[in-house]
């Protein structure tokens, strides 16, 4: 099919999710010309509903905090963990990093649309239902080929491309950048329900992470929304899921039946939405940048959902990339590796250490230990609130060593 049109833009962002909307708004605020190409029509469903405090720092930087605060999302002030009769909670108002004390739990369809609309209000052009279907990075400037909903094609030449395509992973696929994740393939089965939780001890201001009573590497999330509904899901490796019913609703309910506290909490729930599944979501890339492009959010790497770090990493990458790109567009020489990739990965690697510790049980030992010191809990709380780049926090600067040390102390003083 002949290419009908060719246009030239300064920056093209692929995808209008959290990383794309934040990056586009930040660049537009610096006076740059930005086009966002998004293949879906918003609002659209996305998983990833529990936010960390740190992501609001980027929402604020992009001039969107008032709109998010006014949207009526469920406030979140921390994270609660349960394993049988053990429970432990962390308060984002009491952290080492003294960051934002609260954040939100959001239905992503509304949240992502709000961010994209805010970017558009600031002058960003967003084209919905247009998909990037091919790329050419061999010429002096990158060219992207896009397909509209009616099937017509056009090309865009850009000074720079930010890939914020999430699981679409447009540039990793086209430029052969994909690399295996260090995490095994896990499945998540999830739904939204009207939860009707009537236990007065239940705290709707926190995400509840419940460890499976027998399999410590299987866990559930319960994320309350402001409308009496919640997101509910289970995560487990394939060998833990294979004996469960193939039907997703039956599979999720079978897992919940194995976790008596969770089942009790949800005894009156109305299951009104078909469950879904996503598997093999952990992903990595060989490089976060190259000539004429950088990768943001899930288009680069996705670790694991257990600490709800995805949107925060996505927005942090958007903010860091926008700052480097702004200087490059002004004619400065920049080094994407040392100014973007290395510092971004530092925080990602902090989360990685705790995700590994979650699945090998050491971080769970620390979290559920009844005697851990308030100072240590404040350092851990900082990371759970998203401040995984705060090098002043010893649990950030030396995550593996600190976790090993504290896990050994907890194991030797286990009740
Ligand atoms: P996305 O939000 O995926 O946005 C990418 C956009 O790009 C999409 O709108 C897509 O339509 C568009 N796109 C794709 N391909 C193309 C193309 N070819 N052309 C044009 N547009 C395209 N994170 C949290 O912070 N909290 C949580 O509680 C949480 N829970 C999770 C639970 C599970 C089971 C999983 C798997 C993930 C979870 N996450 C969570 C992670 C979170 O979903 C992602 O990290 C986050 O959505 C990444 O944002 P993004 O902007 O990079 O990409």
CSV table of C-alpha atoms and ligand atoms in Angstrom, one decimal:
chain,number,residue,atom,x,y,z
A,1,UNK,CA,0.0,0.0,0.0
A,2,UNK,CA,1.5,3.4,-0.9
A,3,UNK,CA,2.4,5.7,1.9
A,4,UNK,CA,0.1,8.7,1.5
A,5,UNK,CA,1.6,11.2,3.9
A,6,UNK,CA,4.9,12.2,5.5
A,7,UNK,CA,5.1,14.7,8.3
A,8,UNK,CA,7.9,16.0,10.5
A,9,UNK,CA,7.8,16.4,14.3
A,10,UNK,CA,10.3,17.2,17.0
A,11,UNK,CA,9.4,14.4,19.4
A,12,UNK,CA,7.1,11.4,18.8
A,13,UNK,CA,5.9,9.4,21.9
A,14,UNK,CA,4.6,5.9,21.2
A,15,UNK,CA,1.7,5.2,23.7
A,16,UNK,CA,-0.4,7.5,26.0
A,17,UNK,CA,-0.2,5.4,29.2
A,18,UNK,CA,1.4,7.0,32.4
A,19,UNK,CA,5.0,7.1,31.0
A,20,UNK,CA,3.9,8.6,27.6
A,21,UNK,CA,1.5,11.1,29.1
A,22,UNK,CA,4.0,12.4,31.7
A,23,UNK,CA,6.9,12.6,29.2
A,24,UNK,CA,4.8,14.3,26.6
A,25,UNK,CA,3.5,16.9,29.1
A,26,UNK,CA,7.0,17.6,30.5
A,27,UNK,CA,8.4,18.2,27.0
A,28,UNK,CA,5.5,20.3,25.9
A,29,UNK,CA,5.9,22.4,29.1
A,30,UNK,CA,9.5,23.1,27.9
A,31,UNK,CA,8.1,24.4,24.6
A,32,UNK,CA,8.8,21.4,22.5
A,33,UNK,CA,6.6,20.0,19.7
A,34,UNK,CA,5.3,16.6,20.8
A,35,UNK,CA,3.1,14.1,19.1
A,36,UNK,CA,1.7,11.1,20.9
A,37,UNK,CA,0.4,8.1,18.9
A,38,UNK,CA,-1.8,5.7,20.9
A,39,UNK,CA,-3.2,2.6,19.3
A,40,UNK,CA,-6.3,2.3,21.6
A,41,UNK,CA,-9.2,4.6,22.4
A,42,UNK,CA,-9.2,5.9,26.0
A,43,UNK,CA,-10.6,5.0,28.5
A,44,UNK,CA,-9.2,1.5,28.1
A,45,UNK,CA,-8.6,-1.2,30.7
A,46,UNK,CA,-5.1,-1.6,32.2
A,47,UNK,CA,-3.9,-3.5,35.2
A,48,UNK,CA,-1.7,-1.8,37.8
A,49,UNK,CA,-4.1,0.1,40.1
A,50,UNK,CA,-2.2,0.7,43.3
A,51,UNK,CA,0.1,3.7,43.1
A,52,UNK,CA,3.1,4.6,45.2
A,53,UNK,CA,3.7,8.0,46.8
A,54,UNK,CA,6.7,8.8,44.6
A,55,UNK,CA,4.7,8.7,41.4
A,56,UNK,CA,2.8,11.7,42.5
A,57,UNK,CA,6.0,13.7,42.5
A,58,UNK,CA,6.1,13.3,38.7
A,59,UNK,CA,2.3,13.9,38.4
A,60,UNK,CA,3.1,17.2,40.2
A,61,UNK,CA,6.1,18.0,38.0
A,62,UNK,CA,3.8,17.6,34.9
A,63,UNK,CA,1.3,20.0,36.3
A,64,UNK,CA,-1.4,17.4,36.8
A,65,UNK,CA,-1.6,17.0,40.6
A,66,UNK,CA,-4.6,19.2,41.2
A,67,UNK,CA,-6.6,17.3,38.6
A,68,UNK,CA,-5.6,13.9,40.1
A,69,UNK,CA,-6.4,15.1,43.7
A,70,UNK,CA,-9.8,16.3,42.5
A,71,UNK,CA,-10.7,13.1,40.7
A,72,UNK,CA,-12.2,11.3,43.7
A,73,UNK,CA,-9.8,8.3,43.6
A,74,UNK,CA,-9.4,6.1,46.7
A,75,UNK,CA,-6.7,7.6,48.9
A,76,UNK,CA,-3.9,5.2,49.9
A,77,UNK,CA,-1.6,5.7,52.9
A,78,UNK,CA,0.4,2.5,52.9
A,79,UNK,CA,0.6,-1.2,52.4
A,80,UNK,CA,-0.7,-4.1,54.6
A,81,UNK,CA,0.7,-7.6,54.4
A,82,UNK,CA,-1.0,-10.7,55.8
A,83,UNK,CA,0.1,-14.3,56.1
A,84,UNK,CA,-2.3,-16.5,58.1
A,85,UNK,CA,-2.8,-14.7,61.4
A,86,UNK,CA,0.4,-12.6,60.9
A,87,UNK,CA,0.0,-9.1,59.7
A,88,UNK,CA,2.2,-6.1,59.2
A,89,UNK,CA,1.5,-2.7,57.8
A,90,UNK,CA,3.7,0.2,56.6
A,91,UNK,CA,2.6,3.8,56.7
A,92,UNK,CA,3.7,6.1,53.9
A,93,UNK,CA,3.4,9.0,56.3
A,94,UNK,CA,6.3,7.5,58.4
A,95,UNK,CA,9.2,6.9,56.1
A,96,UNK,CA,12.9,7.5,56.0
A,97,UNK,CA,12.6,9.7,52.9
A,98,UNK,CA,9.8,11.9,54.1
A,99,UNK,CA,8.1,11.8,50.7
A,100,UNK,CA,4.5,12.3,50.0
A,101,UNK,CA,2.5,10.7,52.8
A,102,UNK,CA,-0.4,9.5,50.7
A,103,UNK,CA,-1.2,8.4,47.1
A,104,UNK,CA,-4.1,6.8,45.4
A,105,UNK,CA,-5.7,3.5,44.3
A,106,UNK,CA,-7.1,4.0,40.9
A,107,UNK,CA,-9.1,2.3,38.2
A,108,UNK,CA,-6.5,2.7,35.4
A,109,UNK,CA,-9.1,3.3,32.7
A,110,UNK,CA,-10.0,6.6,34.4
A,111,UNK,CA,-6.6,7.5,35.7
A,112,UNK,CA,-4.7,7.0,32.4
A,113,UNK,CA,-7.4,9.0,30.6
A,114,UNK,CA,-7.1,11.8,33.1
A,115,UNK,CA,-3.4,12.0,32.6
A,116,UNK,CA,-3.7,11.9,28.8
A,117,UNK,CA,-6.4,14.6,28.9
A,118,UNK,CA,-4.2,16.7,31.1
A,119,UNK,CA,-1.3,16.4,28.7
A,120,UNK,CA,-3.7,17.3,25.8
A,121,UNK,CA,-5.0,20.3,27.8
A,122,UNK,CA,-1.3,21.5,28.0
A,123,UNK,CA,-1.1,21.4,24.2
A,124,UNK,CA,0.1,17.8,23.5
A,125,UNK,CA,-1.4,16.3,20.3
A,126,UNK,CA,-2.6,12.8,21.0
A,127,UNK,CA,-3.9,10.6,18.2
A,128,UNK,CA,-5.9,7.7,19.4
A,129,UNK,CA,-6.6,4.5,17.5
A,130,UNK,CA,-3.4,5.0,15.5
A,131,UNK,CA,-0.8,2.3,15.8
A,132,UNK,CA,3.0,2.4,15.1
A,133,UNK,CA,3.5,-0.6,12.7
A,134,UNK,CA,7.0,-0.1,11.5
A,135,UNK,CA,10.2,1.9,12.3
A,136,UNK,CA,13.3,3.0,10.4
A,137,UNK,CA,16.3,4.1,12.5
A,138,UNK,CA,18.9,3.8,9.8
A,139,UNK,CA,18.5,7.2,8.2
A,140,UNK,CA,19.8,10.5,9.7
A,141,UNK,CA,16.5,10.9,11.6
A,142,UNK,CA,14.1,8.1,12.8
A,143,UNK,CA,10.9,7.5,10.8
A,144,UNK,CA,7.8,5.8,12.2
A,145,UNK,CA,5.1,4.3,10.1
A,146,UNK,CA,1.6,4.6,11.6
A,147,UNK,CA,-1.8,3.1,10.7
A,148,UNK,CA,-5.1,4.8,11.4
A,149,UNK,CA,-8.3,3.0,12.4
A,150,UNK,CA,-9.5,3.3,8.8
A,151,UNK,CA,-6.4,1.5,7.6
A,152,UNK,CA,-4.7,4.5,6.0
A,153,UNK,CA,-1.0,4.9,6.6
A,154,UNK,CA,1.3,7.8,7.2
A,155,UNK,CA,4.9,8.3,8.2
A,156,UNK,CA,6.4,10.6,10.8
A,157,UNK,CA,10.0,11.7,10.8
A,158,UNK,CA,11.1,12.8,14.3
A,159,UNK,CA,14.2,14.3,15.9
A,160,UNK,CA,13.7,11.8,18.7
A,161,UNK,CA,11.3,9.0,19.6
A,162,UNK,CA,10.3,8.0,23.2
A,163,UNK,CA,8.9,4.5,23.3
A,164,UNK,CA,6.2,4.4,26.0
A,165,UNK,CA,4.3,1.5,24.4
A,166,UNK,CA,4.2,-0.7,27.6
A,167,UNK,CA,3.7,-4.4,26.8
A,168,UNK,CA,3.4,-3.4,23.1
A,169,UNK,CA,7.3,-3.0,23.4
A,170,UNK,CA,7.4,-1.5,19.9
A,171,UNK,CA,11.1,-0.5,19.7
A,172,UNK,CA,12.4,-3.5,21.6
A,173,UNK,CA,10.6,-5.7,19.0
A,174,UNK,CA,11.6,-3.8,15.9
A,175,UNK,CA,15.2,-3.0,16.9
A,176,UNK,CA,15.9,-6.4,18.4
A,177,UNK,CA,16.5,-5.1,21.9
A,178,UNK,CA,14.5,-7.7,23.8
A,179,UNK,CA,16.3,-9.5,26.6
A,180,UNK,CA,15.1,-12.2,28.9
A,181,UNK,CA,13.9,-11.2,32.4
A,182,UNK,CA,15.7,-12.7,35.4
A,183,UNK,CA,12.4,-13.6,36.9
A,184,UNK,CA,10.6,-16.9,36.0
A,185,UNK,CA,7.3,-16.8,34.1
A,186,UNK,CA,4.5,-16.1,36.5
A,187,UNK,CA,0.7,-15.8,36.0
A,188,UNK,CA,-1.7,-13.3,37.4
A,189,UNK,CA,-5.4,-14.0,37.5
A,190,UNK,CA,-7.6,-11.0,38.5
A,191,UNK,CA,-10.9,-9.3,38.4
A,192,UNK,CA,-12.8,-6.4,39.8
A,193,UNK,CA,-15.6,-7.1,42.3
A,194,UNK,CA,-18.1,-5.2,44.5
A,195,UNK,CA,-16.3,-6.2,47.7
A,196,UNK,CA,-18.9,-5.5,50.4
A,197,UNK,CA,-16.2,-5.9,53.0
A,198,UNK,CA,-17.8,-5.4,56.4
A,199,UNK,CA,-14.9,-6.3,58.7
A,200,UNK,CA,-14.3,-3.0,60.7
A,201,UNK,CA,-10.6,-3.8,61.0
A,202,UNK,CA,-10.1,-3.7,57.2
A,203,UNK,CA,-8.3,-0.6,56.1
A,204,UNK,CA,-9.5,0.7,52.7
A,205,UNK,CA,-6.6,3.1,52.7
A,206,UNK,CA,-4.1,0.4,52.1
A,207,UNK,CA,-3.4,-2.3,49.5
A,208,UNK,CA,-3.6,-5.7,51.1
A,209,UNK,CA,-1.0,-8.3,50.0
A,210,UNK,CA,-1.8,-11.7,51.3
A,211,UNK,CA,0.7,-14.6,51.2
A,212,UNK,CA,-0.8,-18.0,50.4
A,213,UNK,CA,-0.8,-20.1,53.6
A,214,UNK,CA,1.2,-22.9,52.1
A,215,UNK,CA,3.0,-21.6,49.0
A,216,UNK,CA,4.9,-18.5,50.1
A,217,UNK,CA,5.7,-17.6,46.4
A,218,UNK,CA,1.9,-17.3,45.7
A,219,UNK,CA,0.3,-14.1,46.8
A,220,UNK,CA,-3.0,-12.2,46.4
A,221,UNK,CA,-3.6,-8.4,46.0
A,222,UNK,CA,-6.7,-6.6,47.1
A,223,UNK,CA,-6.8,-3.0,46.1
A,224,UNK,CA,-9.9,-1.1,47.3
A,225,UNK,CA,-11.3,1.6,45.1
A,226,UNK,CA,-13.4,4.6,46.3
A,227,UNK,CA,-16.7,3.2,44.9
A,228,UNK,CA,-17.0,0.1,47.1
A,229,UNK,CA,-15.3,-2.1,44.5
A,230,UNK,CA,-11.8,-3.5,44.5
A,231,UNK,CA,-9.2,-5.1,42.3
A,232,UNK,CA,-8.5,-8.7,43.4
A,233,UNK,CA,-5.8,-10.9,41.9
A,234,UNK,CA,-3.5,-13.9,42.6
A,235,UNK,CA,0.0,-14.3,41.3
A,236,UNK,CA,1.9,-17.6,41.0
A,237,UNK,CA,4.3,-19.5,38.9
A,238,UNK,CA,2.9,-21.9,36.3
A,239,UNK,CA,3.4,-25.0,38.4
A,240,UNK,CA,1.3,-23.5,41.1
A,241,UNK,CA,-1.5,-22.7,38.8
A,242,UNK,CA,-1.6,-25.7,36.4
A,243,UNK,CA,-3.8,-27.8,38.7
A,244,UNK,CA,-6.4,-25.2,39.1
A,245,UNK,CA,-9.5,-24.9,36.9
A,246,UNK,CA,-8.8,-23.5,33.4
A,247,UNK,CA,-11.7,-21.1,33.8
A,248,UNK,CA,-10.2,-17.9,35.2
A,249,UNK,CA,-13.1,-17.1,37.6
A,250,UNK,CA,-13.0,-20.6,39.0
A,251,UNK,CA,-9.2,-20.5,39.2
A,252,UNK,CA,-9.2,-17.3,41.2
A,253,UNK,CA,-12.0,-18.5,43.5
A,254,UNK,CA,-10.2,-21.8,44.1
A,255,UNK,CA,-7.1,-19.9,45.2
A,256,UNK,CA,-9.1,-17.6,47.5
A,257,UNK,CA,-10.8,-20.7,49.1
A,258,UNK,CA,-7.2,-21.7,50.1
A,259,UNK,CA,-6.7,-18.4,52.0
A,260,UNK,CA,-9.3,-18.5,54.8
A,261,UNK,CA,-8.7,-14.9,56.1
A,262,UNK,CA,-9.2,-13.5,52.6
A,263,UNK,CA,-12.2,-15.7,51.9
A,264,UNK,CA,-13.7,-14.5,55.2
A,265,UNK,CA,-13.1,-10.8,54.3
A,266,UNK,CA,-14.8,-11.3,50.9
A,267,UNK,CA,-17.7,-13.4,52.1
A,268,UNK,CA,-20.4,-11.0,50.9
A,269,UNK,CA,-18.6,-10.0,47.7
A,270,UNK,CA,-20.5,-9.7,44.4
A,271,UNK,CA,-18.5,-11.3,41.6
A,272,UNK,CA,-19.8,-9.4,38.6
A,273,UNK,CA,-16.8,-9.1,36.2
A,274,UNK,CA,-15.2,-11.9,34.3
A,275,UNK,CA,-11.7,-12.6,35.5
A,276,UNK,CA,-8.7,-12.1,33.2
A,277,UNK,CA,-5.2,-13.4,33.1
A,278,UNK,CA,-1.8,-12.1,32.1
A,279,UNK,CA,1.3,-14.2,32.1
A,280,UNK,CA,5.0,-13.8,31.4
A,281,UNK,CA,4.8,-10.1,32.1
A,282,UNK,CA,8.3,-9.7,33.4
A,283,UNK,CA,10.5,-8.3,30.5
A,284,UNK,CA,13.9,-6.7,30.0
A,285,UNK,CA,15.9,-5.0,27.2
A,286,UNK,CA,19.6,-4.9,26.1
A,287,UNK,CA,19.7,-1.2,26.2
A,288,UNK,CA,17.4,1.6,27.4
A,289,UNK,CA,18.4,4.0,24.6
A,290,UNK,CA,20.0,4.2,21.2
A,291,UNK,CA,20.5,6.7,18.4
A,292,UNK,CA,17.3,8.8,18.3
A,293,UNK,CA,15.3,7.0,20.9
A,294,UNK,CA,14.9,6.1,24.6
A,295,UNK,CA,12.6,3.5,26.2
A,296,UNK,CA,10.2,4.4,29.0
A,297,UNK,CA,8.3,2.3,31.6
A,298,UNK,CA,7.2,-1.2,30.6
A,299,UNK,CA,8.6,-0.8,27.1
A,300,UNK,CA,12.0,-1.1,28.8
A,301,UNK,CA,11.7,-3.4,31.8
A,302,UNK,CA,9.0,-4.8,34.0
A,303,UNK,CA,10.0,-6.5,37.2
A,304,UNK,CA,7.0,-7.9,39.1
A,305,UNK,CA,3.7,-6.5,40.5
A,306,UNK,CA,4.3,-7.4,44.2
A,307,UNK,CA,5.4,-3.9,45.3
A,308,UNK,CA,3.2,-1.9,42.9
A,309,UNK,CA,6.3,-0.3,41.5
A,310,UNK,CA,5.4,-0.3,37.8
A,311,UNK,CA,3.7,3.1,37.4
A,312,UNK,CA,6.3,4.8,39.6
A,313,UNK,CA,9.2,3.4,37.5
A,314,UNK,CA,7.3,4.3,34.3
A,315,UNK,CA,6.8,7.9,35.5
A,316,UNK,CA,10.3,8.2,36.9
A,317,UNK,CA,11.8,7.1,33.6
A,318,UNK,CA,9.6,9.6,31.8
A,319,UNK,CA,10.8,12.5,34.0
A,320,UNK,CA,14.4,11.5,33.7
A,321,UNK,CA,14.2,11.0,29.9
A,322,UNK,CA,12.4,14.4,29.4
A,323,UNK,CA,15.1,16.2,31.3
A,324,UNK,CA,18.0,14.7,29.2
A,325,UNK,CA,16.1,15.1,26.0
A,326,UNK,CA,15.3,18.7,26.7
A,327,UNK,CA,19.0,19.5,26.9
A,328,UNK,CA,19.7,17.5,23.8
A,329,UNK,CA,17.1,19.4,21.8
A,330,UNK,CA,18.7,22.6,23.0
A,331,UNK,CA,21.9,21.5,21.3
A,332,UNK,CA,23.8,20.2,24.4
A,333,UNK,CA,25.8,17.0,24.1
A,334,UNK,CA,24.2,14.4,26.5
A,335,UNK,CA,25.2,10.9,27.5
A,336,UNK,CA,22.0,8.8,27.7
A,337,UNK,CA,23.9,6.0,29.4
A,338,UNK,CA,25.3,7.9,32.4
A,339,UNK,CA,22.5,10.5,32.6
A,340,UNK,CA,19.5,8.3,32.1
A,341,UNK,CA,20.1,4.5,32.0
A,342,UNK,CA,22.5,4.1,34.9
A,343,UNK,CA,20.7,6.3,37.4
A,344,UNK,CA,17.3,4.9,36.4
A,345,UNK,CA,18.5,1.3,36.8
A,346,UNK,CA,19.8,2.1,40.3
A,347,UNK,CA,16.2,2.4,41.7
A,348,UNK,CA,15.0,-0.4,39.5
A,349,UNK,CA,17.7,-2.6,40.9
A,350,UNK,CA,16.7,-1.7,44.5
A,351,UNK,CA,13.1,-2.9,43.7
A,352,UNK,CA,14.6,-6.0,42.1
A,353,UNK,CA,16.5,-6.9,45.3
A,354,UNK,CA,13.3,-6.8,47.3
A,355,UNK,CA,11.3,-8.6,44.7
A,356,UNK,CA,13.9,-11.4,44.8
A,357,UNK,CA,13.7,-11.3,48.6
A,358,UNK,CA,9.9,-11.6,48.5
A,359,UNK,CA,10.0,-14.7,46.4
A,360,UNK,CA,12.9,-16.4,48.2
A,361,UNK,CA,11.1,-15.6,51.5
A,362,UNK,CA,13.8,-13.4,53.1
A,363,UNK,CA,11.9,-10.2,52.7
A,364,UNK,CA,8.7,-11.8,54.0
A,365,UNK,CA,10.6,-13.0,57.1
A,366,UNK,CA,11.6,-9.3,57.7
A,367,UNK,CA,8.1,-7.9,57.0
A,368,UNK,CA,6.3,-10.5,59.2
A,369,UNK,CA,8.9,-10.4,62.0
A,370,UNK,CA,7.1,-9.0,65.1
A,371,UNK,CA,10.2,-7.3,66.5
A,372,UNK,CA,11.7,-5.3,63.7
A,373,UNK,CA,12.9,-1.9,64.8
A,374,UNK,CA,10.9,1.2,63.9
A,375,UNK,CA,14.0,2.8,62.2
A,376,UNK,CA,14.3,-0.3,59.9
A,377,UNK,CA,10.6,-0.2,59.2
A,378,UNK,CA,10.8,3.4,58.2
A,379,UNK,CA,13.6,2.6,55.7
A,380,UNK,CA,11.5,-0.3,54.3
A,381,UNK,CA,8.4,1.9,54.2
A,382,UNK,CA,10.3,4.4,52.1
A,383,UNK,CA,11.0,1.8,49.4
A,384,UNK,CA,7.4,0.6,49.6
A,385,UNK,CA,6.3,4.2,49.0
A,386,UNK,CA,8.5,4.3,45.9
A,387,UNK,CA,11.6,6.2,47.1
A,388,UNK,CA,13.9,3.5,45.7
A,389,UNK,CA,16.3,6.2,44.4
A,390,UNK,CA,17.0,7.8,47.8
A,391,UNK,CA,20.7,6.8,48.2
A,392,UNK,CA,20.6,8.2,51.7
A,393,UNK,CA,18.5,5.2,52.7
A,394,UNK,CA,20.9,2.3,53.6
A,395,UNK,CA,18.2,-0.1,52.3
A,396,UNK,CA,18.5,1.7,48.9
A,397,UNK,CA,22.3,2.1,48.8
A,398,UNK,CA,23.0,-1.5,49.7
A,399,UNK,CA,19.8,-3.4,49.2
A,400,UNK,CA,21.1,-7.0,49.0
A,401,UNK,CA,23.5,-6.7,51.8
A,402,UNK,CA,21.1,-5.0,54.1
A,403,UNK,CA,18.3,-7.4,53.3
A,404,UNK,CA,20.6,-10.4,53.9
A,405,UNK,CA,21.8,-9.0,57.2
A,406,UNK,CA,18.4,-8.1,58.6
A,407,UNK,CA,16.8,-11.4,57.3
A,408,UNK,CA,19.5,-13.3,59.2
A,409,UNK,CA,18.8,-11.4,62.4
A,410,UNK,CA,15.0,-12.0,62.0
A,411,UNK,CA,15.6,-15.7,61.3
A,412,UNK,CA,17.8,-16.1,64.4
A,413,UNK,CA,15.2,-14.4,66.6
A,414,UNK,CA,12.1,-15.9,65.0
A,415,UNK,CA,9.3,-16.3,67.6
B,1,LIG,P1,1.2,1.2,29.6
B,1,LIG,O1,0.4,1.7,30.7
B,1,LIG,O2,1.0,-0.2,29.2
B,1,LIG,O3,0.8,2.1,28.3
B,1,LIG,C1,1.3,1.8,27.0
B,1,LIG,C2,0.4,2.3,26.0
B,1,LIG,O4,1.0,2.1,24.7
B,1,LIG,C3,-1.0,1.6,25.9
B,1,LIG,O5,-2.0,2.5,26.0
B,1,LIG,C4,-0.9,0.9,24.5
B,1,LIG,O6,-2.2,0.9,23.9
B,1,LIG,C5,0.0,1.8,23.7
B,1,LIG,N1,0.7,1.1,22.6
B,1,LIG,C6,1.2,-0.2,22.6
B,1,LIG,N2,1.7,-0.5,21.4
B,1,LIG,C7,1.4,0.6,20.6
B,1,LIG,C8,1.7,0.9,19.2
B,1,LIG,N3,2.3,-0.1,18.4
B,1,LIG,N4,1.3,2.1,18.7
B,1,LIG,C9,0.8,3.0,19.5
B,1,LIG,N5,0.5,2.8,20.8
B,1,LIG,C10,0.8,1.6,21.4
B,1,LIG,N6,1.9,-1.1,38.6
B,1,LIG,C11,1.7,-0.3,39.6
B,1,LIG,O7,2.2,0.8,39.7
B,1,LIG,N7,0.8,-0.7,40.6
B,1,LIG,C12,0.2,-1.9,40.6
B,1,LIG,O8,-0.6,-2.2,41.5
B,1,LIG,C13,0.5,-2.8,39.5
B,1,LIG,N8,0.0,-4.0,39.4
B,1,LIG,C14,0.3,-4.8,38.4
B,1,LIG,C15,-0.3,-6.1,38.3
B,1,LIG,C16,0.1,-6.9,37.3
B,1,LIG,C17,-0.5,-8.4,37.3
B,1,LIG,C18,0.9,-6.5,36.3
B,1,LIG,C19,1.3,-7.4,35.1
B,1,LIG,C20,1.4,-5.2,36.3
B,1,LIG,C21,1.1,-4.4,37.3
B,1,LIG,N9,1.6,-3.1,37.4
B,1,LIG,C22,1.4,-2.3,38.5
B,1,LIG,C23,2.5,-2.5,36.3
B,1,LIG,C24,1.8,-1.5,35.5
B,1,LIG,O9,0.7,-2.1,34.8
B,1,LIG,C25,2.8,-1.0,34.4
B,1,LIG,O10,4.0,-0.9,34.9
B,1,LIG,C26,2.4,0.4,33.9
B,1,LIG,O11,1.1,0.4,33.3
B,1,LIG,C27,3.4,0.9,32.8
B,1,LIG,O12,3.0,2.1,32.2
B,1,LIG,P2,3.6,2.4,30.8
B,1,LIG,O13,3.2,3.9,30.6
B,1,LIG,O14,5.0,2.0,30.6
B,1,LIG,O15,2.7,1.5,29.8
